[in-house]
Short mmCIF file of C-alpha atoms in Angstrom, two decimals:
data_model
loop_
_atom_site.label_atom_id
_atom_site.label_comp_id
_atom_site.label_asym_id
_atom_site.label_seq_id
_atom_site.Cartn_x
_atom_site.Cartn_y
_atom_site.Cartn_z
CA MET A 1 -16.76 -45.93 71.81
CA ALA A 2 -16.45 -47.90 75.03
CA SER A 3 -12.77 -47.57 76.26
CA SER A 4 -11.14 -48.31 79.25
CA ALA A 5 -11.41 -44.07 79.96
CA SER A 6 -14.86 -44.19 79.57
CA VAL A 7 -17.74 -46.44 80.96
CA LEU A 8 -20.12 -44.39 78.99
CA SER A 9 -20.93 -43.71 75.68
CA PRO A 10 -23.08 -40.96 73.85
CA PRO A 11 -27.10 -41.76 74.22
CA GLU A 12 -29.45 -41.87 71.32
CA VAL A 13 -31.51 -38.29 71.83
CA PRO A 14 -34.87 -38.94 71.11
CA MET A 15 -36.61 -36.22 69.37
CA GLU A 16 -40.00 -36.83 71.33
CA LEU A 17 -38.43 -34.38 74.02
CA HIS A 18 -38.61 -31.21 71.74
CA ALA A 19 -42.00 -32.44 70.46
CA HIS A 20 -43.06 -32.30 74.37
CA ASN A 21 -41.80 -29.36 75.35
CA ARG A 22 -43.62 -27.80 72.02
CA ASP A 23 -47.10 -30.08 73.55
CA LYS A 24 -46.21 -28.35 77.29
CA LEU A 25 -45.39 -24.79 75.92
CA VAL A 26 -49.44 -24.77 73.68
CA ARG A 27 -51.04 -26.30 76.40
CA ALA A 28 -49.35 -23.19 79.00
CA LEU A 29 -50.36 -20.51 76.48
CA ARG A 30 -54.08 -21.95 76.07
CA ASP A 31 -54.42 -21.41 79.91
CA HIS A 32 -53.14 -18.39 80.15
CA LEU A 33 -55.36 -17.13 76.71
CA ALA A 34 -57.94 -18.91 78.40
CA ALA A 35 -57.80 -17.20 82.30
CA SER A 36 -57.34 -14.09 80.37
CA SER A 37 -60.81 -14.02 78.23
CA ARG A 38 -58.61 -14.17 75.11
CA PRO A 39 -59.78 -16.19 72.04
CA ILE A 40 -57.12 -19.60 71.30
CA ARG A 41 -55.62 -18.30 68.70
CA GLY A 42 -52.08 -17.65 66.24
CA PHE A 43 -49.13 -18.66 66.28
CA VAL A 44 -45.47 -18.76 68.08
CA VAL A 45 -42.97 -17.66 66.11
CA LEU A 46 -39.10 -17.88 66.79
CA GLN A 47 -36.13 -17.54 65.01
CA GLY A 48 -33.27 -19.58 65.40
CA GLY A 49 -29.43 -18.61 65.84
CA GLU A 50 -27.63 -17.48 63.24
CA GLU A 51 -23.47 -18.76 62.31
CA LYS A 52 -21.35 -15.94 62.68
CA THR A 53 -17.83 -15.16 61.33
CA ARG A 54 -14.72 -13.34 63.09
CA TYR A 55 -15.07 -10.21 62.89
CA CYS A 56 -14.66 -9.37 59.28
CA THR A 57 -13.31 -12.51 58.25
CA ASP A 58 -14.33 -15.69 56.76
CA HIS A 59 -13.31 -18.08 59.87
CA ALA A 60 -17.00 -19.46 61.06
CA GLU A 61 -16.91 -19.73 64.70
CA LEU A 62 -18.34 -23.13 66.27
CA PHE A 63 -22.31 -22.68 65.78
CA ARG A 64 -24.73 -23.14 69.15
CA GLN A 65 -28.24 -22.90 68.86
CA GLU A 66 -30.28 -20.33 70.45
CA SER A 67 -31.55 -21.92 73.67
CA TYR A 68 -35.29 -21.22 73.19
CA PHE A 69 -35.71 -22.40 70.06
CA ALA A 70 -33.23 -25.61 70.88
CA TYR A 71 -35.66 -25.82 73.57
CA LEU A 72 -38.57 -26.30 71.55
CA PHE A 73 -37.16 -27.44 68.22
CA GLY A 74 -33.93 -29.33 68.34
CA VAL A 75 -32.31 -28.13 65.82
CA ARG A 76 -28.99 -27.93 65.25
CA GLU A 77 -28.81 -26.25 61.81
CA PRO A 78 -28.15 -22.40 61.51
CA GLY A 79 -30.82 -19.83 59.81
CA PHE A 80 -33.72 -21.56 60.81
CA PHE A 81 -37.18 -20.49 61.87
CA GLY A 82 -40.14 -21.88 63.56
CA ALA A 83 -43.52 -21.33 64.10
CA ILE A 84 -46.32 -23.32 66.24
CA ASP A 85 -50.04 -23.23 66.25
CA VAL A 86 -51.51 -22.08 69.39
CA ALA A 87 -55.00 -23.85 68.42
CA SER A 88 -53.76 -27.03 66.02
CA GLY A 89 -50.56 -27.26 68.18
CA LYS A 90 -49.24 -27.84 64.55
CA SER A 91 -45.38 -27.39 64.33
CA PHE A 92 -43.87 -25.69 61.54
CA LEU A 93 -40.26 -25.67 60.68
CA PHE A 94 -39.04 -23.52 57.78
CA ALA A 95 -35.23 -24.06 56.72
CA PRO A 96 -33.01 -21.81 54.66
CA ARG A 97 -32.27 -22.24 51.16
CA LEU A 98 -29.32 -22.80 49.91
CA PRO A 99 -27.70 -22.22 47.09
CA ALA A 100 -26.11 -24.91 44.67
CA ASP A 101 -22.56 -24.66 45.77
CA TYR A 102 -23.56 -25.59 49.78
CA ALA A 103 -23.17 -29.18 48.45
CA VAL A 104 -19.83 -28.45 47.38
CA TRP A 105 -18.19 -26.88 50.21
CA LEU A 106 -20.00 -28.02 52.89
CA GLY A 107 -22.07 -31.16 51.93
CA GLU A 108 -25.58 -32.68 51.20
CA ILE A 109 -28.06 -30.10 50.84
CA LYS A 110 -30.86 -31.89 52.89
CA PRO A 111 -34.49 -32.42 51.50
CA LEU A 112 -37.50 -30.83 53.28
CA SER A 113 -38.37 -34.15 54.00
CA PHE A 114 -35.49 -34.94 56.06
CA PHE A 115 -35.92 -32.44 58.32
CA LYS A 116 -39.48 -33.01 59.17
CA GLU A 117 -38.44 -36.67 60.14
CA ARG A 118 -35.48 -35.58 62.46
CA TYR A 119 -36.96 -32.86 64.22
CA MET A 120 -40.37 -34.34 64.55
CA VAL A 121 -42.69 -31.79 62.92
CA ASP A 122 -45.63 -31.34 61.30
CA LYS A 123 -44.88 -29.59 58.31
CA VAL A 124 -41.25 -27.96 56.65
CA PHE A 125 -41.20 -25.16 54.49
CA PHE A 126 -38.16 -23.18 52.92
CA VAL A 127 -38.07 -19.62 55.37
CA ASP A 128 -38.75 -17.48 52.22
CA GLU A 129 -42.25 -19.04 52.19
CA LEU A 130 -43.14 -18.29 55.95
CA VAL A 131 -45.41 -15.38 55.30
CA SER A 132 -47.30 -17.31 53.06
CA VAL A 133 -47.31 -20.25 55.10
CA LEU A 134 -48.60 -19.07 58.01
CA HIS A 135 -51.31 -16.99 56.12
CA GLY A 136 -52.51 -20.05 54.13
CA ASN A 137 -52.58 -21.84 57.90
CA SER A 138 -54.75 -19.38 59.55
CA ASP A 139 -57.60 -19.89 59.80
CA GLU A 140 -58.46 -16.18 60.72
CA SER A 141 -59.98 -13.27 58.32
CA GLY A 142 -57.80 -10.37 59.47
CA LYS A 143 -54.14 -10.32 60.48
CA PRO A 144 -52.53 -13.82 61.66
CA LEU A 145 -51.33 -13.27 65.80
CA LEU A 146 -47.56 -13.57 66.13
CA PHE A 147 -46.66 -14.60 69.64
CA LEU A 148 -42.88 -13.42 69.32
CA LEU A 149 -39.92 -14.09 72.22
CA TYR A 150 -38.94 -10.76 73.55
CA GLY A 151 -37.88 -10.43 77.28
CA LEU A 152 -35.69 -9.55 80.58
CA ASN A 153 -32.60 -12.60 80.76
CA THR A 154 -33.12 -11.87 84.88
CA ASP A 155 -29.17 -13.90 85.25
CA SER A 156 -27.34 -11.44 81.89
CA ASN A 157 -29.73 -8.03 82.48
CA ASN A 158 -29.92 -9.06 78.19
CA PHE A 159 -33.36 -9.19 76.05
CA SER A 160 -34.33 -11.90 74.23
CA LYS A 161 -34.46 -10.94 70.77
CA PRO A 162 -38.33 -11.33 68.58
CA ALA A 163 -37.97 -13.00 64.89
CA VAL A 164 -37.47 -10.17 62.76
CA ILE A 165 -39.34 -11.59 59.41
CA GLU A 166 -39.96 -9.86 56.09
CA GLU A 167 -43.18 -8.49 55.55
CA MET A 168 -44.20 -8.14 59.61
CA GLU A 169 -47.04 -5.80 58.60
CA LYS A 170 -49.28 -8.38 57.11
CA PHE A 171 -49.61 -9.91 61.03
CA ASP A 172 -50.55 -8.59 64.60
CA THR A 173 -47.36 -8.73 66.90
CA ASP A 174 -47.47 -9.44 70.57
CA LEU A 175 -43.89 -9.28 72.40
CA ASN A 176 -45.08 -9.50 76.13
CA THR A 177 -47.40 -12.91 76.31
CA LEU A 178 -44.46 -15.90 75.14
CA HIS A 179 -40.86 -14.75 77.04
CA PRO A 180 -42.71 -15.16 80.64
CA ILE A 181 -44.90 -18.60 80.06
CA LEU A 182 -41.94 -20.56 77.82
CA THR A 183 -39.23 -19.48 80.37
CA GLU A 184 -41.52 -20.90 83.22
CA CYS A 185 -41.58 -24.38 81.01
CA ARG A 186 -38.18 -24.31 81.20
CA VAL A 187 -37.83 -24.49 84.72
CA ILE A 188 -39.47 -27.47 85.59
CA LYS A 189 -37.32 -30.76 83.37
CA SER A 190 -39.01 -33.75 82.13
CA LYS A 191 -37.70 -36.96 82.52
CA MET A 192 -36.19 -37.03 78.60
CA GLU A 193 -34.54 -33.86 80.09
CA LEU A 194 -33.30 -35.06 83.16
CA ASN A 195 -31.28 -37.82 81.50
CA LEU A 196 -29.56 -35.49 79.24
CA ILE A 197 -28.74 -33.39 81.98
CA GLN A 198 -27.98 -36.91 83.86
CA TYR A 199 -25.63 -38.02 81.14
CA ALA A 200 -23.73 -34.66 80.60
CA ASN A 201 -23.04 -34.60 84.50
CA ASP A 202 -21.87 -38.38 84.41
CA VAL A 203 -19.71 -37.54 81.48
CA SER A 204 -17.85 -34.53 83.37
CA SER A 205 -18.01 -36.21 86.43
CA GLU A 206 -15.53 -38.63 84.94
CA ALA A 207 -13.55 -36.24 83.30
CA HIS A 208 -12.75 -34.32 86.65
CA ILE A 209 -11.45 -37.52 88.19
CA GLU A 210 -9.17 -38.34 85.26
CA VAL A 211 -7.97 -34.48 86.01
CA MET A 212 -7.30 -35.03 89.77
CA ARG A 213 -5.39 -38.26 88.80
CA GLN A 214 -3.06 -36.74 86.24
CA ILE A 215 -2.25 -33.58 87.85
CA SER A 216 0.97 -32.63 89.24
CA ALA A 217 3.44 -29.75 90.25
CA GLY A 218 5.01 -27.95 87.19
CA MET A 219 1.88 -28.26 84.94
CA LYS A 220 0.16 -25.50 83.61
CA GLU A 221 -3.76 -24.74 84.36
CA TYR A 222 -4.39 -24.75 80.99
CA GLN A 223 -3.43 -28.42 80.15
CA LEU A 224 -5.93 -29.37 82.92
CA GLU A 225 -8.38 -27.35 80.70
CA SER A 226 -7.44 -29.35 77.71
CA ILE A 227 -7.70 -33.12 79.72
CA PHE A 228 -11.28 -32.00 80.81
CA GLN A 229 -12.08 -31.11 77.63
CA HIS A 230 -10.60 -34.15 75.43
CA HIS A 231 -12.54 -36.53 77.51
CA VAL A 232 -15.40 -35.31 77.03
CA TYR A 233 -15.73 -34.98 73.57
CA MET A 234 -13.46 -38.14 73.28
CA TYR A 235 -15.43 -39.91 75.21
CA GLY A 236 -18.96 -38.26 75.70
CA GLY A 237 -19.15 -36.53 72.50
CA CYS A 238 -19.44 -33.72 73.79
CA ARG A 239 -18.36 -30.55 71.34
CA HIS A 240 -19.47 -28.22 73.92
CA CYS A 241 -18.60 -26.63 77.00
CA SER A 242 -21.93 -25.31 79.48
CA TYR A 243 -19.46 -22.34 79.81
CA THR A 244 -15.56 -21.41 79.69
CA CYS A 245 -13.19 -23.62 82.55
CA ILE A 246 -12.26 -22.41 84.99
CA CYS A 247 -8.92 -23.95 86.47
CA ALA A 248 -7.73 -21.99 89.09
CA THR A 249 -4.84 -22.66 91.29
CA GLY A 250 -2.85 -20.99 94.23
CA GLU A 251 -4.74 -17.85 94.55
CA ASN A 252 -6.16 -17.62 91.42
CA SER A 253 -8.80 -20.15 93.15
CA ALA A 254 -10.46 -16.65 95.12
CA VAL A 255 -10.82 -15.26 91.73
CA LEU A 256 -14.45 -16.24 91.43
CA HIS A 257 -14.76 -16.25 87.21
CA TYR A 258 -11.15 -17.36 86.90
CA GLY A 259 -10.35 -18.47 82.95
CA HIS A 260 -11.69 -15.56 80.61
CA ALA A 261 -9.73 -13.98 78.24
CA ALA A 262 -7.58 -11.61 80.96
CA ALA A 263 -7.10 -14.81 83.15
CA PRO A 264 -6.69 -17.68 80.79
CA ASN A 265 -5.75 -20.73 83.00
CA GLU A 266 -2.24 -19.90 82.25
CA ARG A 267 -0.53 -20.15 85.89
CA THR A 268 1.93 -22.94 86.94
CA LEU A 269 0.61 -25.20 89.71
CA GLN A 270 2.87 -25.04 92.66
CA ASP A 271 3.20 -28.29 94.82
CA GLY A 272 1.20 -27.09 98.00
CA ASP A 273 -1.48 -25.19 96.01
CA MET A 274 -4.72 -25.08 96.30
CA ALA A 275 -6.96 -26.46 92.78
CA LEU A 276 -10.40 -25.35 92.06
CA PHE A 277 -11.37 -26.45 88.76
CA ASP A 278 -15.20 -25.41 87.58
CA MET A 279 -15.98 -27.27 84.11
CA GLY A 280 -19.03 -28.62 83.19
CA ALA A 281 -19.93 -30.59 79.28
CA GLU A 282 -23.15 -30.01 77.15
CA TYR A 283 -24.57 -32.99 75.05
CA HIS A 284 -27.53 -32.23 72.91
CA PHE A 285 -28.04 -28.37 74.20
CA TYR A 286 -27.99 -29.76 78.27
CA GLY A 287 -25.22 -28.77 80.23
CA SER A 288 -23.77 -29.72 83.32
CA ASP A 289 -21.40 -26.99 86.05
CA ILE A 290 -19.38 -28.97 88.48
CA THR A 291 -16.55 -27.72 90.67
CA CYS A 292 -14.03 -29.52 92.30
CA SER A 293 -11.82 -28.38 95.00
CA PHE A 294 -8.39 -30.40 95.75
CA PRO A 295 -5.07 -30.08 96.51
CA VAL A 296 -2.45 -30.20 93.31
CA ASN A 297 0.13 -32.95 95.33
CA GLY A 298 -2.90 -35.32 95.98
CA LYS A 299 -2.98 -34.42 100.13
CA PHE A 300 -4.54 -32.17 102.23
CA THR A 301 -3.05 -29.78 104.27
CA LYS A 302 -4.37 -29.18 107.81
CA ASN A 303 -5.59 -25.47 107.16
CA GLN A 304 -6.39 -27.13 103.33
CA SER A 305 -8.75 -29.42 105.44
CA ILE A 306 -10.23 -26.58 107.41
CA ILE A 307 -11.39 -24.59 104.54
CA TYR A 308 -12.54 -27.69 102.37
CA ASN A 309 -14.70 -29.61 105.67
CA ALA A 310 -16.26 -26.15 106.11
CA VAL A 311 -17.78 -25.68 103.19
CA LEU A 312 -18.92 -29.61 102.11
CA ALA A 313 -20.52 -29.30 105.50
CA ALA A 314 -22.19 -26.18 103.92
CA HIS A 315 -22.39 -28.06 100.29
CA ASN A 316 -24.11 -31.37 102.41
CA ALA A 317 -26.19 -29.52 104.53
CA VAL A 318 -27.93 -27.86 101.74
CA ILE A 319 -28.47 -31.17 99.39
CA GLN A 320 -30.21 -32.94 102.53
CA SER A 321 -32.45 -29.78 103.50
CA MET A 322 -33.75 -29.19 99.58
CA ARG A 323 -37.56 -30.37 98.96
CA PRO A 324 -40.57 -28.93 97.28
CA GLY A 325 -41.63 -25.48 99.65
CA VAL A 326 -37.99 -24.84 101.02
CA SER A 327 -36.84 -20.99 100.11
CA TRP A 328 -33.54 -20.83 98.11
CA ILE A 329 -32.81 -17.72 100.34
CA ASP A 330 -33.10 -19.85 103.23
CA MET A 331 -30.65 -22.44 101.79
CA HIS A 332 -28.36 -19.58 100.96
CA LYS A 333 -28.40 -18.84 104.73
CA LEU A 334 -27.78 -22.19 106.14
CA SER A 335 -25.01 -22.46 103.97
CA GLU A 336 -23.51 -19.17 104.68
CA LYS A 337 -23.96 -20.03 109.13
CA THR A 338 -22.17 -23.43 108.41
CA ILE A 339 -19.60 -22.15 106.94
CA LEU A 340 -19.37 -19.25 109.25
CA GLU A 341 -19.54 -22.01 112.40
CA SER A 342 -16.50 -24.07 111.26
CA LEU A 343 -14.55 -20.86 110.44
CA LYS A 344 -15.30 -19.40 114.52
CA ASN A 345 -14.33 -23.55 115.51
CA GLU A 346 -10.35 -22.38 113.86
CA GLY A 347 -10.83 -18.77 115.60
CA ILE A 348 -10.84 -17.24 111.67
CA VAL A 349 -13.86 -15.31 112.85
CA ILE A 350 -15.24 -14.40 116.75
CA GLY A 351 -17.92 -13.64 118.64
CA ASP A 352 -21.58 -15.00 117.98
CA ILE A 353 -22.79 -16.21 114.87
CA ASP A 354 -26.62 -14.61 114.98
CA LYS A 355 -24.89 -10.95 114.98
CA MET A 356 -22.91 -12.22 111.66
CA MET A 357 -25.37 -13.09 110.27
CA GLU A 358 -27.00 -9.87 110.84
CA ILE A 359 -24.20 -7.48 109.65
CA ARG A 360 -24.05 -10.39 106.40
CA LEU A 361 -20.57 -11.49 107.24
CA GLY A 362 -20.73 -14.68 105.15
CA ALA A 363 -20.79 -12.52 102.06
CA ILE A 364 -16.77 -11.37 102.59
CA PHE A 365 -16.18 -15.76 102.61
CA MET A 366 -18.73 -16.30 100.42
CA PRO A 367 -19.53 -12.90 97.79
CA HIS A 368 -21.53 -15.18 95.19
CA GLY A 369 -24.89 -16.64 95.55
CA LEU A 370 -25.32 -20.13 96.28
CA GLY A 371 -26.26 -21.58 92.78
CA HIS A 372 -28.63 -21.32 89.93
CA PHE A 373 -31.23 -23.08 87.69
CA LEU A 374 -29.43 -25.56 85.11
CA GLY A 375 -30.70 -26.60 81.70
CA ILE A 376 -30.38 -25.59 78.62
CA ASP A 377 -28.13 -22.68 79.89
CA THR A 378 -25.56 -23.24 82.36
CA HIS A 379 -27.38 -20.38 84.13
CA ASP A 380 -31.11 -21.43 83.34
CA PRO A 381 -33.66 -18.54 83.08
CA GLY A 382 -36.84 -18.23 85.05
CA GLY A 383 -35.07 -17.36 88.73
CA TYR A 384 -37.41 -14.25 88.95
CA SER A 385 -40.67 -14.73 87.68
CA GLN A 386 -42.43 -11.76 87.56
CA GLY A 387 -42.97 -9.53 90.56
CA LEU A 388 -40.29 -10.79 92.44
CA GLU A 389 -37.36 -8.64 93.44
CA ARG A 390 -33.70 -9.25 93.21
CA PRO A 391 -32.28 -8.79 97.53
CA LYS A 392 -29.87 -6.02 97.85
CA GLU A 393 -27.85 -6.65 100.96
CA PRO A 394 -24.23 -8.28 100.80
CA GLY A 395 -24.29 -11.97 99.36
CA LEU A 396 -27.77 -12.26 98.64
CA LYS A 397 -27.84 -9.64 95.76
CA SER A 398 -25.74 -12.43 94.47
CA LEU A 399 -28.64 -15.08 94.48
CA ARG A 400 -29.56 -16.20 90.41
CA THR A 401 -32.83 -16.72 91.64
CA ILE A 402 -35.02 -17.15 95.34
CA ARG A 403 -37.77 -19.11 94.79
CA GLU A 404 -39.44 -22.55 96.56
CA LEU A 405 -37.96 -25.30 95.13
CA GLN A 406 -41.01 -27.59 93.08
CA GLU A 407 -40.41 -30.97 92.42
CA GLY A 408 -38.24 -31.31 88.69
CA MET A 409 -36.47 -28.04 89.48
CA VAL A 410 -32.13 -28.85 88.09
CA ILE A 411 -30.46 -26.33 90.84
CA THR A 412 -26.61 -25.76 91.32
CA VAL A 413 -25.74 -26.16 94.95
CA GLU A 414 -21.95 -24.57 95.07
CA PRO A 415 -21.13 -22.92 98.32
CA GLY A 416 -17.36 -21.87 98.44
CA CYS A 417 -15.12 -19.80 100.97
CA TYR A 418 -12.78 -17.96 99.17
CA PHE A 419 -9.77 -15.40 100.57
CA ILE A 420 -10.35 -12.38 98.89
CA ASP A 421 -8.20 -9.15 99.32
CA ALA A 422 -10.85 -7.00 97.66
CA LEU A 423 -13.41 -7.89 100.01
CA LEU A 424 -10.97 -8.90 103.34
CA VAL A 425 -9.12 -5.63 103.54
CA PRO A 426 -12.04 -3.33 103.54
CA ALA A 427 -13.79 -5.36 106.41
CA LEU A 428 -10.97 -5.38 108.50
CA GLU A 429 -10.74 -1.71 108.12
CA ASP A 430 -14.75 -1.38 108.84
CA ALA A 431 -15.42 -0.36 112.81
CA ILE A 432 -18.69 -2.86 112.81
CA THR A 433 -16.94 -6.49 110.71
CA SER A 434 -13.42 -5.83 112.04
CA LYS A 435 -14.83 -7.21 115.47
CA PHE A 436 -15.49 -10.92 114.17
CA LEU A 437 -12.72 -10.93 112.22
CA ASP A 438 -9.41 -12.30 113.80
CA ARG A 439 -6.44 -10.53 111.92
CA ASN A 440 -3.27 -12.29 112.61
CA VAL A 441 -5.46 -16.09 111.82
CA ILE A 442 -6.73 -14.67 108.52
CA GLU A 443 -3.17 -13.43 107.47
CA ARG A 444 -2.34 -17.19 107.78
CA TYR A 445 -4.73 -17.68 104.37
CA LYS A 446 -4.06 -14.51 102.50
CA ARG A 447 -2.77 -16.90 99.80
CA PHE A 448 -4.88 -19.32 100.71
CA GLY A 449 -7.18 -19.01 97.31
CA GLY A 450 -10.67 -20.21 97.72
CA VAL A 451 -12.83 -23.65 97.54
CA ARG A 452 -15.95 -24.24 96.22
CA ILE A 453 -17.81 -27.51 95.88
CA GLU A 454 -20.43 -27.92 92.96
CA SER A 455 -23.15 -30.26 92.47
CA ASP A 456 -26.10 -30.41 90.41
CA VAL A 457 -28.97 -31.52 92.45
CA LEU A 458 -32.53 -32.87 91.41
CA VAL A 459 -35.97 -31.34 93.70
CA THR A 460 -37.73 -34.84 94.28
CA ALA A 461 -40.90 -35.23 95.53
CA ASP A 462 -39.78 -35.67 99.23
CA GLY A 463 -35.92 -34.50 99.22
CA SER A 464 -33.16 -34.07 96.19
CA LYS A 465 -30.90 -36.14 94.31
CA ASN A 466 -27.66 -35.67 93.76
CA LEU A 467 -26.84 -35.63 89.84
CA THR A 468 -23.15 -35.17 90.11
CA ASN A 469 -20.91 -38.40 91.40
CA CYS A 470 -17.50 -37.41 92.18
CA PRO A 471 -15.40 -37.37 94.79
CA ARG A 472 -16.24 -35.17 98.49
CA GLU A 473 -14.70 -36.25 101.57
CA THR A 474 -10.95 -35.44 102.04
CA TRP A 475 -9.81 -39.03 102.68
CA GLU A 476 -11.98 -40.00 98.58
CA ILE A 477 -9.93 -37.55 96.79
CA GLU A 478 -6.54 -38.33 98.42
CA ALA A 479 -7.43 -42.40 97.39
CA VAL A 480 -8.74 -41.37 93.84
CA MET A 481 -6.12 -39.34 93.22
CA ALA A 482 -3.43 -41.99 94.49
CA GLY A 483 -4.72 -44.12 91.98
CA ALA A 484 -8.12 -46.14 93.68
CA PRO A 485 -10.81 -46.94 91.73
CA TRP A 486 -14.11 -44.41 91.78
CA PRO A 487 -16.58 -45.27 92.81
CA LEU A 488 -14.21 -46.46 95.98
CA ASN A 489 -14.49 -50.32 96.80
CA HIS A 490 -15.04 -49.86 100.64
CA SER A 491 -14.55 -53.85 101.27
#
C-alpha cells in the first residue's frame, strides 16, 4: 500500500498482545485475592459491544468494540462475550449464533475454530452455551463466582456496564473487585501496545503535515478534516479516528472542544487566521491524540509567534522534566508558569509570577488540564485511582490525572494559551485578577483565538520519549508549509 504520499503501511497486529493483557490481569487478580485472604477462584466475565442502529431505523452505525473487551480479547466483531478462569488462566470466547440468512447479506458465517485461531483463546462456544460452559469448567461444588466489570470512569463520570447473562441466579457475582484492577492494568503499556500507539502517531503525524501543506485561505475547516481522515484511512488503514476532529480557525481556536455537532468545522478560513487542529487516528483500537497550531497562510505574525512560542516553551519544558516519580500536578503548574512568564515578557500580564500562580491566574489562559492517559481510549482510564481526590481550584480541577508518573505510562502533553471572552471578561472585572492583566494589550488579542500544542509522550525509565513527529518550531512549520520535506534536511 506504499505510496509517494506516505512512507507507512499498516502493520500486522499480533494477538499475543491480548493474550499478554489477559495474563497481566490474571496475575494482578490472583495477587489481590491472595493479599485479601480470598480463594483463587472464579471467572472474569465481560460482555463485548453490540451493534447499534440509528434510532428506529435499520441504518447500522459503524461498530467499534467496547474498550475493556478490546483490551482483553481484541475481538472486532459485535455480540461476543469473553471469560477467563482465574485459577487456570484459560480464556473462553462466546460468539453469537448467527441466522442462516446472515450468509446472504453479510458474508460467510465463520466456524468457531476461526475465532479460536484468530484471537488466540483456549476455547470458543456460542453465547447461548455460556452458562453451561462456565458451570462445566468450574471445580466448585456450589455456584461459580463471576467477577463482573462495574465501576466509575473518572473522565466521563459514566459507569462500566457489567455483563448481562441469562440465569444469573446460577452464579455468585462480584461487582467490586475487577474494575479497579483491570483499569490499573491498562495504565502501563506493553511493548506490543506501544508499537500500535507509535504507529497511530506516525500515520497521524504524517496526516497533520499533509493538512499543513494543503491549507489555504478560502477553504472550509471541514475540508482539512477530510484531508486528515482520507490520509489516515487511505495510507494508514485507520477506519476510526480516536475522537471527533477539532478543526478550529480564527476565533474558533479558543473553543476547546470545537468540532461537535453544534460547531461542525464549517467556518471559511481567512488569511491571517491561526489554525488549531486536534486530530488523531486509531489503529486496532489503540489511538493517538495530536494538536498542531499554525498560521493558515504559512507565515507567523509577531503576535502569533509570541503566543505560539509561549506554548511551545511550556510543551518542551514539561517533556524535558518528565520521568518516573514526577507529579503530574507539578507538570501542569510548570506549564502554566512557563506560559505566564512568556506573557509577562510581552506585557500581556503584569506583576509577580508567584502571586499569579497563587490566585490561579494561569487558568484564565489555560482552563484545561495539561494532559491525560492515552491508549485504547483517547482519555484512557486510571487517572484517579482509588483514594485520589480531584482538585477543586481553577485549571487544576480539569486535570484528568494527578498521579505520579511511572515507566510505561503514555500521557498527552498539551499546554495551550487561549483568549476566551467567557473567562477574560470576568477576570478583567474582578478586583484581584484585574491587577495582573493589561486590558489594552489583551484587547489586541481579542479575536486571536488560541494555540495548543499536543504530543503523545511515553514515560521511560530515565525520562520520556515523544511518540509524535510533527514540525514544532515556527521556522520548521513555515518551511514545511512552503513545501520542504519532513524531517527537514538540515544540510
